[in-house]
Amino acid sequence: RALGDAVPPAVVINAGCAAPHASADWPRQAITFLLMGGQDYLRGSKSPEAYIADARRRVHAGNATTAILFVNEMRHTPQSDLLGEALPCLVGALLAWQKAGPSGRPPEAELQRVRSILAGSGRWSGQLLYTQRPGVWKRLRFGPGSAGTALLQRQQPPEGCESALHPATASALRRLQRLSVAICGSSA
């Protein structure tokens, strides 16, 4: 709340800033990637569609730099292999969005990489939604049974994400992945 539009780009696990109990107003210029799980107890009895729609409603109507990654298989504490696969791509997309500026176009290539990486693993399914401009969301489904793309009004897969990043950024993301694996005790 104190930072307002100066809030740095963020990956928000479990979409805490979009939860019904969140008290802060969504900054108009926030560059945010919400990671939400279909197996998260915070979803309660809501359908996945209702849970995602509720999060979308909490995004400032003038915001054009927010994405939501909803993974059906994700628990409240995300699986380390999911984070290992997705987190570098999520951070890469945020950095690309930040570079484009608040009036820039969404980082389509980086967002498609997120979808391709998760879909290509064969373990994850869900939806990737992002603002194309204020009030207009694009939905990309991935995984078994997914069916394409949709635009929503308000109410060979790439080998990896690092190829599109500056070498120093890619190196930092690899260190972050190793740290994540060390903390979680898994080899994703």
PDB file of C-alpha atoms in Angstrom, residues 8-176:
ATOM      1  CA  PRO A   8       8.330  -3.591  -7.888  1.00  0.00           C
ATOM      2  CA  PRO A   9       7.360  -6.409 -10.272  1.00  0.00           C
ATOM      3  CA  ALA A  10       6.290  -9.453  -8.269  1.00  0.00           C
ATOM      4  CA  VAL A  11       5.374 -13.118  -8.545  1.00  0.00           C
ATOM      5  CA  VAL A  12       2.651 -13.605  -5.938  1.00  0.00           C
ATOM      6  CA  ILE A  13       2.187 -17.220  -4.906  1.00  0.00           C
ATOM      7  CA  ASN A  14      -1.400 -18.094  -3.928  1.00  0.00           C
ATOM      8  CA  ALA A  15      -2.552 -14.678  -5.191  1.00  0.00           C
ATOM      9  CA  GLY A  16      -2.584 -13.236  -1.675  1.00  0.00           C
ATOM     10  CA  CYS A  17      -2.890  -9.659  -2.938  1.00  0.00           C
ATOM     11  CA  ALA A  18      -6.038 -10.656  -4.844  1.00  0.00           C
ATOM     12  CA  ALA A  19      -7.643 -12.549  -1.970  1.00  0.00           C
ATOM     13  CA  PRO A  20     -10.965 -11.357  -0.529  1.00  0.00           C
ATOM     14  CA  HIS A  21      -9.258 -10.418   2.758  1.00  0.00           C
ATOM     15  CA  ALA A  22      -6.537  -8.275   1.087  1.00  0.00           C
ATOM     16  CA  SER A  23      -6.925  -4.684   2.214  1.00  0.00           C
ATOM     17  CA  ALA A  24      -4.615  -2.853  -0.193  1.00  0.00           C
ATOM     18  CA  ASP A  25      -5.899  -1.280  -3.381  1.00  0.00           C
ATOM     19  CA  TRP A  26      -4.369  -2.805  -6.513  1.00  0.00           C
ATOM     20  CA  PRO A  27      -1.839  -0.322  -7.929  1.00  0.00           C
ATOM     21  CA  ARG A  28      -2.713   0.755 -11.463  1.00  0.00           C
ATOM     22  CA  GLN A  29       0.889   0.338 -12.650  1.00  0.00           C
ATOM     23  CA  ALA A  30       1.646  -2.920 -10.767  1.00  0.00           C
ATOM     24  CA  ILE A  31       3.488  -5.542 -12.824  1.00  0.00           C
ATOM     25  CA  THR A  32       2.288  -8.752 -11.224  1.00  0.00           C
ATOM     26  CA  PHE A  33       2.191 -12.480 -11.930  1.00  0.00           C
ATOM     27  CA  LEU A  34      -0.287 -14.340  -9.709  1.00  0.00           C
ATOM     28  CA  LEU A  35       0.418 -18.060  -9.301  1.00  0.00           C
ATOM     29  CA  MET A  36      -2.764 -19.839  -8.189  1.00  0.00           C
ATOM     30  CA  GLY A  37      -3.396 -23.502  -7.479  1.00  0.00           C
ATOM     31  CA  GLY A  38      -6.405 -25.645  -8.207  1.00  0.00           C
ATOM     32  CA  GLN A  39      -5.653 -27.798  -5.144  1.00  0.00           C
ATOM     33  CA  ASP A  40      -5.098 -24.804  -2.838  1.00  0.00           C
ATOM     34  CA  TYR A  41      -7.408 -24.789   0.185  1.00  0.00           C
ATOM     35  CA  LEU A  42      -7.783 -21.001  -0.273  1.00  0.00           C
ATOM     36  CA  ARG A  43      -9.987 -21.747  -3.299  1.00  0.00           C
ATOM     37  CA  GLY A  44     -12.565 -23.175  -0.910  1.00  0.00           C
ATOM     38  CA  SER A  45     -15.670 -24.453  -2.667  1.00  0.00           C
ATOM     39  CA  LYS A  46     -15.347 -22.073  -5.639  1.00  0.00           C
ATOM     40  CA  SER A  47     -15.006 -23.558  -9.087  1.00  0.00           C
ATOM     41  CA  PRO A  48     -11.687 -22.817 -10.814  1.00  0.00           C
ATOM     42  CA  GLU A  49     -13.508 -20.349 -13.086  1.00  0.00           C
ATOM     43  CA  ALA A  50     -15.091 -18.511 -10.137  1.00  0.00           C
ATOM     44  CA  TYR A  51     -11.755 -18.445  -8.252  1.00  0.00           C
ATOM     45  CA  ILE A  52      -9.958 -16.934 -11.261  1.00  0.00           C
ATOM     46  CA  ALA A  53     -12.794 -14.473 -11.963  1.00  0.00           C
ATOM     47  CA  ASP A  54     -12.651 -13.294  -8.357  1.00  0.00           C
ATOM     48  CA  ALA A  55      -8.905 -12.622  -8.651  1.00  0.00           C
ATOM     49  CA  ARG A  56      -9.404 -10.793 -11.969  1.00  0.00           C
ATOM     50  CA  ARG A  57     -12.050  -8.532 -10.392  1.00  0.00           C
ATOM     51  CA  ARG A  58      -9.523  -7.355  -7.811  1.00  0.00           C
ATOM     52  CA  VAL A  59      -7.068  -6.095 -10.435  1.00  0.00           C
ATOM     53  CA  HIS A  60      -7.299  -2.317 -10.976  1.00  0.00           C
ATOM     54  CA  ALA A  61      -9.511  -1.584 -13.992  1.00  0.00           C
ATOM     55  CA  GLY A  62      -6.739   0.530 -15.534  1.00  0.00           C
ATOM     56  CA  ASN A  63      -4.023  -2.092 -15.086  1.00  0.00           C
ATOM     57  CA  ALA A  64      -2.503  -3.616 -18.218  1.00  0.00           C
ATOM     58  CA  THR A  65       0.405  -5.503 -16.640  1.00  0.00           C
ATOM     59  CA  THR A  66      -1.033  -8.433 -14.690  1.00  0.00           C
ATOM     60  CA  ALA A  67      -0.958 -12.151 -15.448  1.00  0.00           C
ATOM     61  CA  ILE A  68      -2.525 -15.115 -13.672  1.00  0.00           C
ATOM     62  CA  LEU A  69      -1.130 -18.630 -13.923  1.00  0.00           C
ATOM     63  CA  PHE A  70      -3.697 -21.113 -12.609  1.00  0.00           C
ATOM     64  CA  VAL A  71      -2.315 -24.660 -12.342  1.00  0.00           C
ATOM     65  CA  ASN A  72      -4.941 -27.320 -11.630  1.00  0.00           C
ATOM     66  CA  GLU A  73      -2.470 -29.641  -9.869  1.00  0.00           C
ATOM     67  CA  MET A  74      -0.819 -26.999  -7.653  1.00  0.00           C
ATOM     68  CA  ARG A  75      -1.305 -27.280  -3.911  1.00  0.00           C
ATOM     69  CA  HIS A  76      -1.148 -24.397  -1.422  1.00  0.00           C
ATOM     70  CA  THR A  77       2.595 -24.903  -1.152  1.00  0.00           C
ATOM     71  CA  PRO A  78       3.631 -25.190  -4.798  1.00  0.00           C
ATOM     72  CA  GLN A  79       5.498 -28.335  -5.775  1.00  0.00           C
ATOM     73  CA  SER A  80       9.233 -27.682  -6.181  1.00  0.00           C
ATOM     74  CA  ASP A  81       9.281 -29.116  -9.717  1.00  0.00           C
ATOM     75  CA  LEU A  82       6.477 -26.751 -10.728  1.00  0.00           C
ATOM     76  CA  LEU A  83       8.401 -23.783  -9.336  1.00  0.00           C
ATOM     77  CA  GLY A  84      11.594 -24.996 -10.979  1.00  0.00           C
ATOM     78  CA  GLU A  85       9.892 -25.127 -14.362  1.00  0.00           C
ATOM     79  CA  ALA A  86       7.744 -22.014 -14.096  1.00  0.00           C
ATOM     80  CA  LEU A  87       9.522 -19.477 -11.902  1.00  0.00           C
ATOM     81  CA  PRO A  88      12.320 -18.494 -14.313  1.00  0.00           C
ATOM     82  CA  CYS A  89       9.712 -17.939 -17.041  1.00  0.00           C
ATOM     83  CA  LEU A  90       7.454 -15.930 -14.729  1.00  0.00           C
ATOM     84  CA  VAL A  91      10.337 -13.685 -13.698  1.00  0.00           C
ATOM     85  CA  GLY A  92      11.420 -13.336 -17.337  1.00  0.00           C
ATOM     86  CA  ALA A  93       7.917 -12.236 -18.315  1.00  0.00           C
ATOM     87  CA  LEU A  94       7.810  -9.683 -15.488  1.00  0.00           C
ATOM     88  CA  LEU A  95      11.186  -8.240 -16.496  1.00  0.00           C
ATOM     89  CA  ALA A  96      10.086  -7.993 -20.137  1.00  0.00           C
ATOM     90  CA  TRP A  97       6.858  -6.250 -19.074  1.00  0.00           C
ATOM     91  CA  GLN A  98       8.841  -3.847 -16.907  1.00  0.00           C
ATOM     92  CA  LYS A  99      11.178  -3.059 -19.809  1.00  0.00           C
ATOM     93  CA  ALA A 100       8.190  -2.337 -22.082  1.00  0.00           C
ATOM     94  CA  GLY A 101       6.817   0.159 -19.561  1.00  0.00           C
ATOM     95  CA  PRO A 102       3.239   0.620 -18.316  1.00  0.00           C
ATOM     96  CA  SER A 103       1.896   1.446 -21.763  1.00  0.00           C
ATOM     97  CA  GLY A 104       3.881  -1.286 -23.524  1.00  0.00           C
ATOM     98  CA  ARG A 105       2.527  -4.417 -25.107  1.00  0.00           C
ATOM     99  CA  PRO A 106       2.376  -7.619 -23.047  1.00  0.00           C
ATOM    100  CA  PRO A 107       5.461  -9.842 -23.382  1.00  0.00           C
ATOM    101  CA  GLU A 108       3.710 -12.360 -25.646  1.00  0.00           C
ATOM    102  CA  ALA A 109       6.806 -14.499 -26.327  1.00  0.00           C
ATOM    103  CA  GLU A 110       7.657 -14.859 -22.637  1.00  0.00           C
ATOM    104  CA  LEU A 111       4.044 -15.603 -21.726  1.00  0.00           C
ATOM    105  CA  GLN A 112       3.809 -18.235 -24.465  1.00  0.00           C
ATOM    106  CA  ARG A 113       7.012 -19.792 -23.063  1.00  0.00           C
ATOM    107  CA  VAL A 114       5.348 -20.198 -19.666  1.00  0.00           C
ATOM    108  CA  ARG A 115       2.478 -22.053 -21.306  1.00  0.00           C
ATOM    109  CA  SER A 116       4.733 -24.148 -23.562  1.00  0.00           C
ATOM    110  CA  ILE A 117       7.080 -25.202 -20.763  1.00  0.00           C
ATOM    111  CA  LEU A 118       4.236 -26.342 -18.504  1.00  0.00           C
ATOM    112  CA  ALA A 119       2.226 -27.975 -21.287  1.00  0.00           C
ATOM    113  CA  GLY A 120       5.335 -29.703 -22.626  1.00  0.00           C
ATOM    114  CA  SER A 121       6.067 -31.373 -19.302  1.00  0.00           C
ATOM    115  CA  GLY A 122       2.854 -33.395 -19.500  1.00  0.00           C
ATOM    116  CA  ARG A 123       2.376 -32.987 -15.732  1.00  0.00           C
ATOM    117  CA  TRP A 124       0.562 -29.665 -15.519  1.00  0.00           C
ATOM    118  CA  SER A 125      -2.718 -28.299 -16.824  1.00  0.00           C
ATOM    119  CA  GLY A 126      -4.540 -25.064 -16.330  1.00  0.00           C
ATOM    120  CA  GLN A 127      -4.872 -21.547 -17.633  1.00  0.00           C
ATOM    121  CA  LEU A 128      -2.653 -18.570 -18.246  1.00  0.00           C
ATOM    122  CA  LEU A 129      -4.497 -15.255 -18.330  1.00  0.00           C
ATOM    123  CA  TYR A 130      -3.002 -11.822 -18.884  1.00  0.00           C
ATOM    124  CA  THR A 131      -4.069  -8.288 -19.589  1.00  0.00           C
ATOM    125  CA  GLN A 132      -3.638  -7.243 -23.201  1.00  0.00           C
ATOM    126  CA  ARG A 133      -4.736  -3.720 -22.305  1.00  0.00           C
ATOM    127  CA  PRO A 134      -6.791  -2.302 -19.430  1.00  0.00           C
ATOM    128  CA  GLY A 135      -9.914  -4.406 -18.943  1.00  0.00           C
ATOM    129  CA  VAL A 136      -9.105  -6.936 -21.685  1.00  0.00           C
ATOM    130  CA  TRP A 137      -7.728 -10.328 -20.704  1.00  0.00           C
ATOM    131  CA  LYS A 138      -6.408 -13.090 -22.923  1.00  0.00           C
ATOM    132  CA  ARG A 139      -6.829 -16.691 -21.728  1.00  0.00           C
ATOM    133  CA  LEU A 140      -4.531 -19.521 -22.843  1.00  0.00           C
ATOM    134  CA  ARG A 141      -5.320 -23.040 -21.696  1.00  0.00           C
ATOM    135  CA  PHE A 142      -2.651 -25.717 -21.431  1.00  0.00           C
ATOM    136  CA  GLY A 143      -2.392 -29.402 -20.678  1.00  0.00           C
ATOM    137  CA  PRO A 144      -4.749 -32.319 -21.358  1.00  0.00           C
ATOM    138  CA  GLY A 145      -8.170 -31.259 -22.583  1.00  0.00           C
ATOM    139  CA  SER A 146      -7.153 -27.666 -23.159  1.00  0.00           C
ATOM    140  CA  ALA A 147      -8.853 -25.850 -25.966  1.00  0.00           C
ATOM    141  CA  GLY A 148      -7.103 -22.800 -27.250  1.00  0.00           C
ATOM    142  CA  THR A 149      -7.367 -19.137 -26.546  1.00  0.00           C
ATOM    143  CA  ALA A 150     -10.078 -16.672 -25.575  1.00  0.00           C
ATOM    144  CA  LEU A 151     -10.287 -12.923 -25.104  1.00  0.00           C
ATOM    145  CA  LEU A 152     -12.086 -11.882 -21.949  1.00  0.00           C
ATOM    146  CA  GLN A 153     -13.488  -8.429 -21.357  1.00  0.00           C
ATOM    147  CA  ARG A 154     -13.474  -7.078 -17.832  1.00  0.00           C
ATOM    148  CA  GLN A 155     -16.754  -7.502 -15.502  1.00  0.00           C
ATOM    149  CA  GLN A 156       8.515 -27.249 -31.055  1.00  0.00           C
ATOM    150  CA  PRO A 157       8.095 -25.726 -27.671  1.00  0.00           C
ATOM    151  CA  PRO A 158      10.886 -23.315 -26.753  1.00  0.00           C
ATOM    152  CA  GLU A 159      13.777 -25.050 -24.998  1.00  0.00           C
ATOM    153  CA  GLY A 160      13.730 -22.635 -22.086  1.00  0.00           C
ATOM    154  CA  CYS A 161      13.108 -19.107 -20.954  1.00  0.00           C
ATOM    155  CA  GLU A 162      16.705 -18.171 -20.378  1.00  0.00           C
ATOM    156  CA  SER A 163      17.503 -17.713 -24.072  1.00  0.00           C
ATOM    157  CA  ALA A 164      15.448 -14.484 -24.153  1.00  0.00           C
ATOM    158  CA  LEU A 165      17.076 -13.018 -21.038  1.00  0.00           C
ATOM    159  CA  HIS A 166      20.201 -10.958 -20.573  1.00  0.00           C
ATOM    160  CA  PRO A 167      23.066 -13.369 -19.631  1.00  0.00           C
ATOM    161  CA  ALA A 168      23.430 -11.863 -16.142  1.00  0.00           C
ATOM    162  CA  THR A 169      19.686 -12.263 -15.523  1.00  0.00           C
ATOM    163  CA  ALA A 170      19.748 -15.865 -16.783  1.00  0.00           C
ATOM    164  CA  SER A 171      22.676 -16.616 -14.470  1.00  0.00           C
ATOM    165  CA  ALA A 172      20.827 -15.111 -11.489  1.00  0.00           C
ATOM    166  CA  LEU A 173      17.740 -17.202 -12.292  1.00  0.00           C
ATOM    167  CA  ARG A 174      19.841 -20.398 -12.428  1.00  0.00           C
ATOM    168  CA  ARG A 175      21.259 -19.547  -8.987  1.00  0.00           C
ATOM    169  CA  LEU A 176      17.704 -18.926  -7.724  1.00  0.00           C
TER     170      LEU A 176
END
